[in-house]
Amino acid sequence: MSGYIRWLGHSAFEIYLAGNVILVDPWISNPLSPVSVGEYRGRVDLIVVTHDHMDHVGDTLELLKINPGARLVAVYELANHIGEQLGDPGRVVGANIGGPVRVEGVNTTILFFPATHSSTRGVATSVLLSDGKTSVFHAGDTGLFSEMELIGELYGVDIALVPIGGHFTMDALQAAKAVQMLKAKVAIPMHYNTFPLISANPDDFERKVKQLSPSTRVIVLKPGEKYEF
Ligand SMILES: [Zn+2]
């Protein structure tokens, strides 16, 4: 095993890559989550937040407090806001859509891409994490957009984490199309069944991926489960 992805429900993931523990959109206290925020005390190297909605920022502030060595990377305006709330601007790295971002002490390259979604501070993003061997794309909250094809073409996506719950994001059909455009080797659905408005059946997503992108393997995780690679 060189790494793993652990789904914590909603869009929250623990990703172990190149020796670092990275939390993405850490709403650890979401209704589906089997773990408590305290379980991550002193274990986290990096937190990545895709946009400033509460179900994605989640427990970031608390996690930064109980992980004094951890940094946060997010779009500039959001990162600065969290740095102010924390009272320690040195702990946050403000970035933006574009070229690679490196964070001291973290062996993974971070690239922010657009997400077609709203945000109060800065813009909504998707993010690609890569250690040079494995690339993980977290789509954030987004509708379908054709530039996803460029991400797959330029960088190659090994594992895509895609929202399937509809209403605020892509549904199963659009997410399957996204996976096809990304040319992802593995796809993991997220952002569904947290509350009734985003009810979805992951088997339906799997069927649609089989039709549109037969070479992609769909892994449906239960909250708390890991996919190792
Ligand atoms: Zn959102």
Coordinates of N, CA, C and O and ligand atoms in Angstrom, one line a residue, residues 51-56 117-118 124 141 168-169 191, ligand 1:
H51 N -14.3 25.2 -0.9 CA -15.0 26.5 -1.0 C -15.6 26.7 0.4 O -15.5 25.9 1.3
D52 N -16.2 27.9 0.5 CA -16.5 28.4 1.9 C -17.9 28.0 2.4 O -18.3 28.5 3.5
H53 N -18.6 27.0 1.8 CA -19.9 26.6 2.4 C -19.6 25.7 3.6 O -18.6 25.0 3.7
M54 N -20.5 25.9 4.5 CA -20.4 25.3 5.9 C -20.2 23.8 5.8 O -19.4 23.2 6.6
D55 N -20.8 23.1 4.9 CA -20.7 21.6 4.8 C -19.3 21.2 4.2 O -19.1 20.0 4.0
H56 N -18.5 22.2 3.9 CA -17.1 21.9 3.3 C -16.0 22.4 4.2 O -15.0 21.8 4.5
H117 N -20.0 26.5 -9.3 CA -20.7 26.5 -8.0 C -20.6 27.9 -7.4 O -19.9 28.7 -8.0
S118 N -21.3 28.2 -6.3 CA -21.2 29.5 -5.7 C -20.3 29.5 -4.5 O -19.9 28.4 -4.0
A124 N -15.4 28.9 -5.8 CA -15.5 27.5 -5.6 C -14.5 26.8 -6.5 O -14.2 27.2 -7.6
D141 N -17.8 20.9 -4.8 CA -19.3 20.9 -5.3 C -19.2 21.5 -6.6 O -18.7 22.6 -6.8
F168 N -27.6 20.5 -5.6 CA -26.6 21.6 -5.5 C -25.4 21.3 -6.4 O -24.5 22.1 -6.6
T169 N -25.3 20.0 -6.9 CA -24.1 19.5 -7.7 C -24.6 18.6 -8.8 O -25.8 18.5 -9.0
H191 N -20.9 13.2 -1.6 CA -22.0 14.3 -1.5 C -23.3 13.8 -1.9 O -24.0 14.3 -2.8
Ligands
ZN1 ZN -21.3 24.2 -1.7

